[in-house]
CSV table of C-alpha atoms and ligand atoms in Angstrom, one decimal:
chain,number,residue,atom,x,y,z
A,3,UNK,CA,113.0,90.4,141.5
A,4,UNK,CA,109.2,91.1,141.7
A,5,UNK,CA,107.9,94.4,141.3
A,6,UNK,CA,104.9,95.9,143.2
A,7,UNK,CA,102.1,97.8,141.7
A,8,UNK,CA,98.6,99.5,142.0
A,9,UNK,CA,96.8,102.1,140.9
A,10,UNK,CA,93.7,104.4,141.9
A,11,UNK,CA,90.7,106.0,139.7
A,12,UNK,CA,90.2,109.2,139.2
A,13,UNK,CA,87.2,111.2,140.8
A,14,UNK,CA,84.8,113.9,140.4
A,15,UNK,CA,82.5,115.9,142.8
A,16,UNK,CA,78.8,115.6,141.9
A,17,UNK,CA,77.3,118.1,144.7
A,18,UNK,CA,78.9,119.5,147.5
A,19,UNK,CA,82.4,121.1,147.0
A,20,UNK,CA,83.8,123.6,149.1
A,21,UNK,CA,80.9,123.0,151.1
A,22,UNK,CA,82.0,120.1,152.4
A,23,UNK,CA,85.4,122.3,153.3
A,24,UNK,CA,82.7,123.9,155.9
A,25,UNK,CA,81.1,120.4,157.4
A,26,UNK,CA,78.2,120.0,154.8
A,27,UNK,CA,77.9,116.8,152.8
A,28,UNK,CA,79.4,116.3,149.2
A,29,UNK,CA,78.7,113.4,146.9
A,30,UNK,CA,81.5,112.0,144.8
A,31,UNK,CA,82.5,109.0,142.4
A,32,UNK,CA,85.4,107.3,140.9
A,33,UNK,CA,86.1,107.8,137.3
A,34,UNK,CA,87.6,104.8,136.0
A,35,UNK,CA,89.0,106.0,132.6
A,36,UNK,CA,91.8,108.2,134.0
A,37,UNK,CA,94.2,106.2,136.6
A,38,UNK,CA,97.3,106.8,138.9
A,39,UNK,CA,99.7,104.1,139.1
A,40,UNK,CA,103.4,103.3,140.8
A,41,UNK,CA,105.1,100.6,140.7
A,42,UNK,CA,108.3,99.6,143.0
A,43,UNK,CA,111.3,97.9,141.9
A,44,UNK,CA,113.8,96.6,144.7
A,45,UNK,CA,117.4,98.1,143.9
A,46,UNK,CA,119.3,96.1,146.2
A,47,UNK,CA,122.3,97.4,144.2
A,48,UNK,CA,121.7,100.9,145.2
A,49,UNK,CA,122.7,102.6,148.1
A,50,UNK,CA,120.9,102.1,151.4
A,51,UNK,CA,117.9,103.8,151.9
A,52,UNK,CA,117.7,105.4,148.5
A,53,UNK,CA,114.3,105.9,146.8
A,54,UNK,CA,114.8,106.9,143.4
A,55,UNK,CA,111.6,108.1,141.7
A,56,UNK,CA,110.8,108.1,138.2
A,57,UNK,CA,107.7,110.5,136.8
A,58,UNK,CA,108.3,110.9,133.3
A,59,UNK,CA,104.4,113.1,133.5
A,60,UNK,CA,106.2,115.6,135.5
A,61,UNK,CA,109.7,115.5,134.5
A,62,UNK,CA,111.4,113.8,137.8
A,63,UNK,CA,114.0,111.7,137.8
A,64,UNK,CA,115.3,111.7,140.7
A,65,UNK,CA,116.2,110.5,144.5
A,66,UNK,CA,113.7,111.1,146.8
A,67,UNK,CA,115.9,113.1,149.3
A,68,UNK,CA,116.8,115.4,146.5
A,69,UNK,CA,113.0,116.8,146.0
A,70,UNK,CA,112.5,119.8,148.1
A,71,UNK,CA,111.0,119.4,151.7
A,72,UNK,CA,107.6,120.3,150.8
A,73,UNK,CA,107.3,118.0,147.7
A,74,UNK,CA,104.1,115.5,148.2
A,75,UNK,CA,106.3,112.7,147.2
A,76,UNK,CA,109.1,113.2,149.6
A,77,UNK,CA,106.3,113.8,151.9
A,78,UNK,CA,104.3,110.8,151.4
A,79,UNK,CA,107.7,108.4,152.3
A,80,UNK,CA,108.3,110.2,155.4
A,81,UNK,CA,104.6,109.7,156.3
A,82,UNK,CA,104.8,105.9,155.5
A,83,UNK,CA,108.0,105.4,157.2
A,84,UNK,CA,106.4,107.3,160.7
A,85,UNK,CA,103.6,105.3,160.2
A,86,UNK,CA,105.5,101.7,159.8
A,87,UNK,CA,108.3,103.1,162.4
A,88,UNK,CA,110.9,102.3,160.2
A,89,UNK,CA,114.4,105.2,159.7
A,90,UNK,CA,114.3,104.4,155.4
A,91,UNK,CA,112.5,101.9,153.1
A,92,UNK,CA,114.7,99.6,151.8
A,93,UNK,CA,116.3,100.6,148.7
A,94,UNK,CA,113.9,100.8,145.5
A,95,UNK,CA,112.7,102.6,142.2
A,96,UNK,CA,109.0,104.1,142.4
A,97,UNK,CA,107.9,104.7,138.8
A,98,UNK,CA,104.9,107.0,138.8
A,99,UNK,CA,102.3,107.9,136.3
A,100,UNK,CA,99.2,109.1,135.7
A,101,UNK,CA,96.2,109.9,133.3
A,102,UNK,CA,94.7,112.1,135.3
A,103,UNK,CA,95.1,115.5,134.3
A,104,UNK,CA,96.7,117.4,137.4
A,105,UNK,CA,95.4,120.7,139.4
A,106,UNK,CA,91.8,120.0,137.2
A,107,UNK,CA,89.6,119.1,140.0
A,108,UNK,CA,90.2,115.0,139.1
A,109,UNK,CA,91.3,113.9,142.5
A,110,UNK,CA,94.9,113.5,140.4
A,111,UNK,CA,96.9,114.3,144.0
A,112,UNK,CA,95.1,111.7,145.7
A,113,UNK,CA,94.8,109.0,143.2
A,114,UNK,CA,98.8,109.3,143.0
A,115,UNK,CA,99.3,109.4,146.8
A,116,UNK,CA,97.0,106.2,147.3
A,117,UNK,CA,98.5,104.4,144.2
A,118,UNK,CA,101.8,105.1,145.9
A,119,UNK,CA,101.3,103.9,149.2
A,120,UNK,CA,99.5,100.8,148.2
A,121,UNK,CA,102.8,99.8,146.0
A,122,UNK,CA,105.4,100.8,148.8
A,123,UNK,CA,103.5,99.3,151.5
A,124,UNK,CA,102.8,96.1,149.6
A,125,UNK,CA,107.0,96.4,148.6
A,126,UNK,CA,107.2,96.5,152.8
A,127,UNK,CA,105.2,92.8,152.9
A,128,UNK,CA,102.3,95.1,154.9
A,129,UNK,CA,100.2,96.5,152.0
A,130,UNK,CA,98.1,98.7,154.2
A,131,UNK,CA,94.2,98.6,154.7
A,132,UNK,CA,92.1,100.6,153.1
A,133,UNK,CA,91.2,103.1,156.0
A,134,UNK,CA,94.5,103.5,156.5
A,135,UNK,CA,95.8,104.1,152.6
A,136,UNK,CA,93.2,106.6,153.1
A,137,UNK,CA,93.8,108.1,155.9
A,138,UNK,CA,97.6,108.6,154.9
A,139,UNK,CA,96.5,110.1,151.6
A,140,UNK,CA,94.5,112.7,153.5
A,141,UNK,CA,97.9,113.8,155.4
A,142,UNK,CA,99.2,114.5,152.4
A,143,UNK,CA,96.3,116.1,150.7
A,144,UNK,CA,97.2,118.6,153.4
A,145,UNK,CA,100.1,119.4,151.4
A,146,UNK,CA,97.8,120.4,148.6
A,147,UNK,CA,95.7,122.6,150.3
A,148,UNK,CA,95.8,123.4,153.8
A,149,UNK,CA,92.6,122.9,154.8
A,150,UNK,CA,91.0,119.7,152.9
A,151,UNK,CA,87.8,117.8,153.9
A,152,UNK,CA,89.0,114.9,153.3
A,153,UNK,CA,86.8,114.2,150.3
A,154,UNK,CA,89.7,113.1,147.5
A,155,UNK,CA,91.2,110.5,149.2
A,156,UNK,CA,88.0,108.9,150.6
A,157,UNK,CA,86.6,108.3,146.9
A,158,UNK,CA,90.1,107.4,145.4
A,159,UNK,CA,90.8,105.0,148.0
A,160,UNK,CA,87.8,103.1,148.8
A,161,UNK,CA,87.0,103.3,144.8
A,162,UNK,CA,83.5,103.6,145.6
A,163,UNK,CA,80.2,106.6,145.6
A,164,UNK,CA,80.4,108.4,149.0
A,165,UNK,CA,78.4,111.0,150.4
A,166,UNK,CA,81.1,112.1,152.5
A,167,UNK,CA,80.9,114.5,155.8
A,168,UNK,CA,84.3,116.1,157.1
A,169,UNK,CA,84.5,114.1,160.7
A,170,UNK,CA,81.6,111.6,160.4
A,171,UNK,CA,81.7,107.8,159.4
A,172,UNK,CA,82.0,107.2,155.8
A,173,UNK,CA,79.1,106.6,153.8
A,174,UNK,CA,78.6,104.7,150.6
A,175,UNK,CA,76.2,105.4,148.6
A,176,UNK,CA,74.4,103.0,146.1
A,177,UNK,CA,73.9,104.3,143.1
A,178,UNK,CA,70.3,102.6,142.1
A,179,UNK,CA,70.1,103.8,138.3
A,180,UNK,CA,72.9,103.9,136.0
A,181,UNK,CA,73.3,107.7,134.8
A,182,UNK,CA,75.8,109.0,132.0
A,183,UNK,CA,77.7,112.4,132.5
A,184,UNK,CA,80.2,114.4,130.0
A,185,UNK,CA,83.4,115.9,131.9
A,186,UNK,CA,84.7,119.3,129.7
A,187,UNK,CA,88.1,120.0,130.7
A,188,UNK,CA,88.7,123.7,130.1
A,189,UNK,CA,91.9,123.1,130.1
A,190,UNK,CA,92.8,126.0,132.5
A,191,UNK,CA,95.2,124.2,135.6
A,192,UNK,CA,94.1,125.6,138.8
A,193,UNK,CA,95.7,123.9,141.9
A,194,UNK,CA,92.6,123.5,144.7
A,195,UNK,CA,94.2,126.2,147.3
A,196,UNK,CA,93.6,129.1,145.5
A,197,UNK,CA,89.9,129.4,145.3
A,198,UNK,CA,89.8,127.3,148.7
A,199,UNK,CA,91.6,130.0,150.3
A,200,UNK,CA,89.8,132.6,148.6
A,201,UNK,CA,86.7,131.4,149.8
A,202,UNK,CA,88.0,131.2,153.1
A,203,UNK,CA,89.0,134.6,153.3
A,204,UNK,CA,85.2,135.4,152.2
A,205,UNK,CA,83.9,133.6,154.7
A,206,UNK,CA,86.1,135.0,157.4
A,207,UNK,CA,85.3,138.6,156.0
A,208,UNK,CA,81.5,138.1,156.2
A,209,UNK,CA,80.3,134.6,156.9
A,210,UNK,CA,76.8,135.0,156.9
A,211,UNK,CA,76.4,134.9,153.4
A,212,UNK,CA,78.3,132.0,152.7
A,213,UNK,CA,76.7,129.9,155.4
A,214,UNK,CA,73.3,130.6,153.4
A,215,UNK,CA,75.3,129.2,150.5
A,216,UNK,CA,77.0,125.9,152.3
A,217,UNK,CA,73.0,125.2,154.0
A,218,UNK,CA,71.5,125.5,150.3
A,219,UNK,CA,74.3,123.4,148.6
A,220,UNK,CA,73.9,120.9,151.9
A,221,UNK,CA,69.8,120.5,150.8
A,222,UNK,CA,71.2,119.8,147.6
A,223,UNK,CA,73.1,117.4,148.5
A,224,UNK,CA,70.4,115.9,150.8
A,225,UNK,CA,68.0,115.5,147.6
A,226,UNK,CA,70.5,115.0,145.3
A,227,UNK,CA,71.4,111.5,147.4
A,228,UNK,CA,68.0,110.2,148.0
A,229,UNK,CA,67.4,110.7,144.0
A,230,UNK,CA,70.3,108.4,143.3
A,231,UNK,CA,69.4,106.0,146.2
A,232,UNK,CA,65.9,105.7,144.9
A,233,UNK,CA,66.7,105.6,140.9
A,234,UNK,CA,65.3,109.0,140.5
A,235,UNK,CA,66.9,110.9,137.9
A,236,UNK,CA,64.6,113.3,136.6
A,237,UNK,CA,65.6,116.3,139.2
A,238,UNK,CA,69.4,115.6,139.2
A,239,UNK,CA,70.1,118.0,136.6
A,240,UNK,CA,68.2,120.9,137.8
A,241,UNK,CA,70.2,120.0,141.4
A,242,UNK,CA,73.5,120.5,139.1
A,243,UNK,CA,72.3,123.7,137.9
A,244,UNK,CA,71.5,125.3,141.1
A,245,UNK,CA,74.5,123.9,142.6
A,246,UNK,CA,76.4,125.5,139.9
A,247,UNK,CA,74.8,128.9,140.8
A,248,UNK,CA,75.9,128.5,144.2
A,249,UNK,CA,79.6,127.6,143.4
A,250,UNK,CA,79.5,131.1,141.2
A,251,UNK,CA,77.8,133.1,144.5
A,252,UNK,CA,81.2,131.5,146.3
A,253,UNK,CA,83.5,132.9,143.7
A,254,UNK,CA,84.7,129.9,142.4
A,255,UNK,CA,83.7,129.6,139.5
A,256,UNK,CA,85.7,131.1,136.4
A,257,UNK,CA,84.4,132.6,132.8
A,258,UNK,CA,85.8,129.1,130.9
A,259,UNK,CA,84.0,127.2,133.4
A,260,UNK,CA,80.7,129.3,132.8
A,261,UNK,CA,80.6,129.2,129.1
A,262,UNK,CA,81.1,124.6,129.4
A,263,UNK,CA,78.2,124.7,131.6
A,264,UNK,CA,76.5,126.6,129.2
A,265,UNK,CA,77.2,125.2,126.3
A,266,UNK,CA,76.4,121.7,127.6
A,267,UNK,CA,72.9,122.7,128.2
A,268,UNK,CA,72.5,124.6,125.4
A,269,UNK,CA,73.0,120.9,124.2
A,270,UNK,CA,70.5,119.1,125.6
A,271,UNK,CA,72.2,118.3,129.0
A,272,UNK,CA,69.9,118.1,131.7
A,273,UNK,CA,72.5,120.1,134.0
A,274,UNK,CA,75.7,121.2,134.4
A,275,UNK,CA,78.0,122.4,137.2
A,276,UNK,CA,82.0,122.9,138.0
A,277,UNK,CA,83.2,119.8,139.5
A,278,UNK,CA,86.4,120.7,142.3
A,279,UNK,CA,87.8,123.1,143.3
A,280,UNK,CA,87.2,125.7,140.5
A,281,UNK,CA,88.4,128.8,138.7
A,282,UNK,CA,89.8,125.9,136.4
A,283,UNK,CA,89.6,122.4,135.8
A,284,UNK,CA,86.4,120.4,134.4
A,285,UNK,CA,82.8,120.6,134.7
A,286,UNK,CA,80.2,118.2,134.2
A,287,UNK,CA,77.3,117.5,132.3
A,288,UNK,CA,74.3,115.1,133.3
A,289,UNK,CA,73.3,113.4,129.5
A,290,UNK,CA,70.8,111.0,128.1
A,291,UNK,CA,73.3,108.6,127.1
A,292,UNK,CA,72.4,109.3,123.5
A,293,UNK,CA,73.2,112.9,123.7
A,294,UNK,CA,76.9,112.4,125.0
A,295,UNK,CA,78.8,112.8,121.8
A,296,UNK,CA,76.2,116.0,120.9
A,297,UNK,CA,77.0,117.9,124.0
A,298,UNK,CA,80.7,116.4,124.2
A,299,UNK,CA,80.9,118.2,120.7
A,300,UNK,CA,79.5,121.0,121.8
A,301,UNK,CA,82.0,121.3,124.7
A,302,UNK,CA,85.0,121.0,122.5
A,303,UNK,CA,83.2,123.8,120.0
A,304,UNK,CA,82.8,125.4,123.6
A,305,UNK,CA,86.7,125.5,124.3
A,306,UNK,CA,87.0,122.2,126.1
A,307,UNK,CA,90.6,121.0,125.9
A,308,UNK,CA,89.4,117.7,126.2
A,309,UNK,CA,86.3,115.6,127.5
A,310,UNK,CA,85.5,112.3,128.8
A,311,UNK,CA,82.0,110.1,128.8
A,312,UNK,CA,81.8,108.2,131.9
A,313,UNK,CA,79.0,106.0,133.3
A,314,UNK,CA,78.3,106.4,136.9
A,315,UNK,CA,77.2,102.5,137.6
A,316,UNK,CA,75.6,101.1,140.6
B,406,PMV,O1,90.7,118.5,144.6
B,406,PMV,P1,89.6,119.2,143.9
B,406,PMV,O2,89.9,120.3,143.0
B,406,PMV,O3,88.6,118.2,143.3
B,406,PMV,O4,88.7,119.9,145.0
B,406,PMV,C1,88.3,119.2,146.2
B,406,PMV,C2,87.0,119.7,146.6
B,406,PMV,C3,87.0,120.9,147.5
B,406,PMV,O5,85.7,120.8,148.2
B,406,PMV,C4,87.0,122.2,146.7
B,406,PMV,C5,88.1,121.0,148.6
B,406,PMV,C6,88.0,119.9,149.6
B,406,PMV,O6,89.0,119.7,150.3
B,406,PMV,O7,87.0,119.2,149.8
């Protein structure tokens, strides 16, 4: 009996998180190295209906109507059996796993969602378009955090650059000049609906402030596209940096996250910033590609749990 698979990239957020919570524009790319993947084994043995999920990464072995209500896979099969109109999915094993380290600003909720419904719509016979795998994924985001832009499940699902505003038509960006970035985990977990809803209680409080703070990161972004459209790299790292500043004025940012940046351009990075949702997860690091292992090194010396070189590739 054939088994269905697929699988979805990671991503990070070069300019423009939270932000983009807020309507301003936010650039992010796939990262290729860490993956999602499911795969769907008809279990016409089993009883009907029954979706037994396997994910050794976070311990669940399981039916599906056994996970609790608010669980993102139960979730996800009720949204994909509204969607195709159907009472239960015929009887099947979804085997989930991942690379991507979870709640560290990786797009690992998203890139599991979309690999998901890619494998259970294609286990259907209607593997679903891309628009909407991705807008599917964002109904589940929701799960995540309450209010999301929408940013996640764009990137992982189209695979592709996107300078992406909440409401509007996507847009892809082309990348003109290959460019080279360190990611520091700092190994701190931080799920994305703590600092968004800090930040939203901020705003609510006293929103003038933070809308100078969403308009600044919004030029940013602004410049920060045109540079990459045109193959002009030489002010991308100072954009990081002042981006970075910004995400500290929201109160996102977190003293592990603080000391990476800092220690990656104390390295020779050209800038550095948090990349997510914050208080946690992994920054980045703009790199001559010959200074990667220098300023990885110096991340790891810096407290990094982990990092990762990626290319960021036309
Ligand atoms: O899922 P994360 O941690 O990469 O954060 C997503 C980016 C935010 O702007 C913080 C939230 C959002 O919905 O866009």
């Amino acid at each position: 009996m054939p088994a269905f698979s697929a699988s979805a990239p990671g991503k990070i957020i070069l300019f423009g998180e939270h932000a983009v919570v807020y309507s301003r524009p936010a650039i992010a790319v796939p990262v290729q190295q860490v993956q999602a993947r499911a795969i769907v084994i008809p279990d016409p043995l089993a009883p009907r209906g029954r979706v037994w999920i396997q994910a050794p990464d976070i311990n669940l072995d399981c039916a599906a109507g056994e996970l609790s209500e608010e669980s993102p896979l139960r979730k996800l099969i009720q949204i994909l059996q509204a969607h195709f109109q159907i009472d239960h999915l015929p009887a099947c094993i979804l085997r989930v796993s991942s690379t991507i380290p979870v709640a560290a600003g990786l797009g690992s909720g998203a890139a599991i969602s979309v690999a998901c419904l890619r494998a259970l719509s294609a286990f259907l016979g209607a593997p679903l378009a891309v628009e909407h795998v991705s807008a599917l994924a964002y109904e589940i985001e929701k799960i995540y955090h309450g209010t999301p832009s929408g940013i996640d499940n764009t990137v992982v699902a189209y695979d592709r650059p996107v300078y992406f505003v909440h409401g509007q038509p996507i847009e892809f960006l082309s990348v003109r000049q290959p460019f080279t970035l360190v990611i520091g985990d700092t190994g701190r977990r931080s799920s994305t609906s703590g600092p968004v809803g800090a930040l939203r209680q901020a705003w609510l409080a006293n929103s003038p402030p933070y809308e100078a703070l969403f308009d600044r990161a919004c030029e940013i972004a602004r410049s920060a596209r045109s540079d990459l459209e045109a193959g002009t790299l030489s002010r991308l790292g100072s954009l990081m940096d002042e981006n970075h500043a910004l995400l500290v004025q929201m109160g996102v940012s977190s003293p592990e996250l603080d000391r990476l940046v800092a220690a990656a351009r104390a390295a020779g990075a050209s800038g550095a910033k948090l990349s997510g949702g914050g208080w946690g997860g992994n920054m980045i690091a703009l790199v001559e590609p010959e200074l990667a292992e220098q300023v990885s090194t110096a991340l790891l010396e810096s407290g990094a749990t982990h990092t990762l070189i990626t290319q960021v590739r036309p």
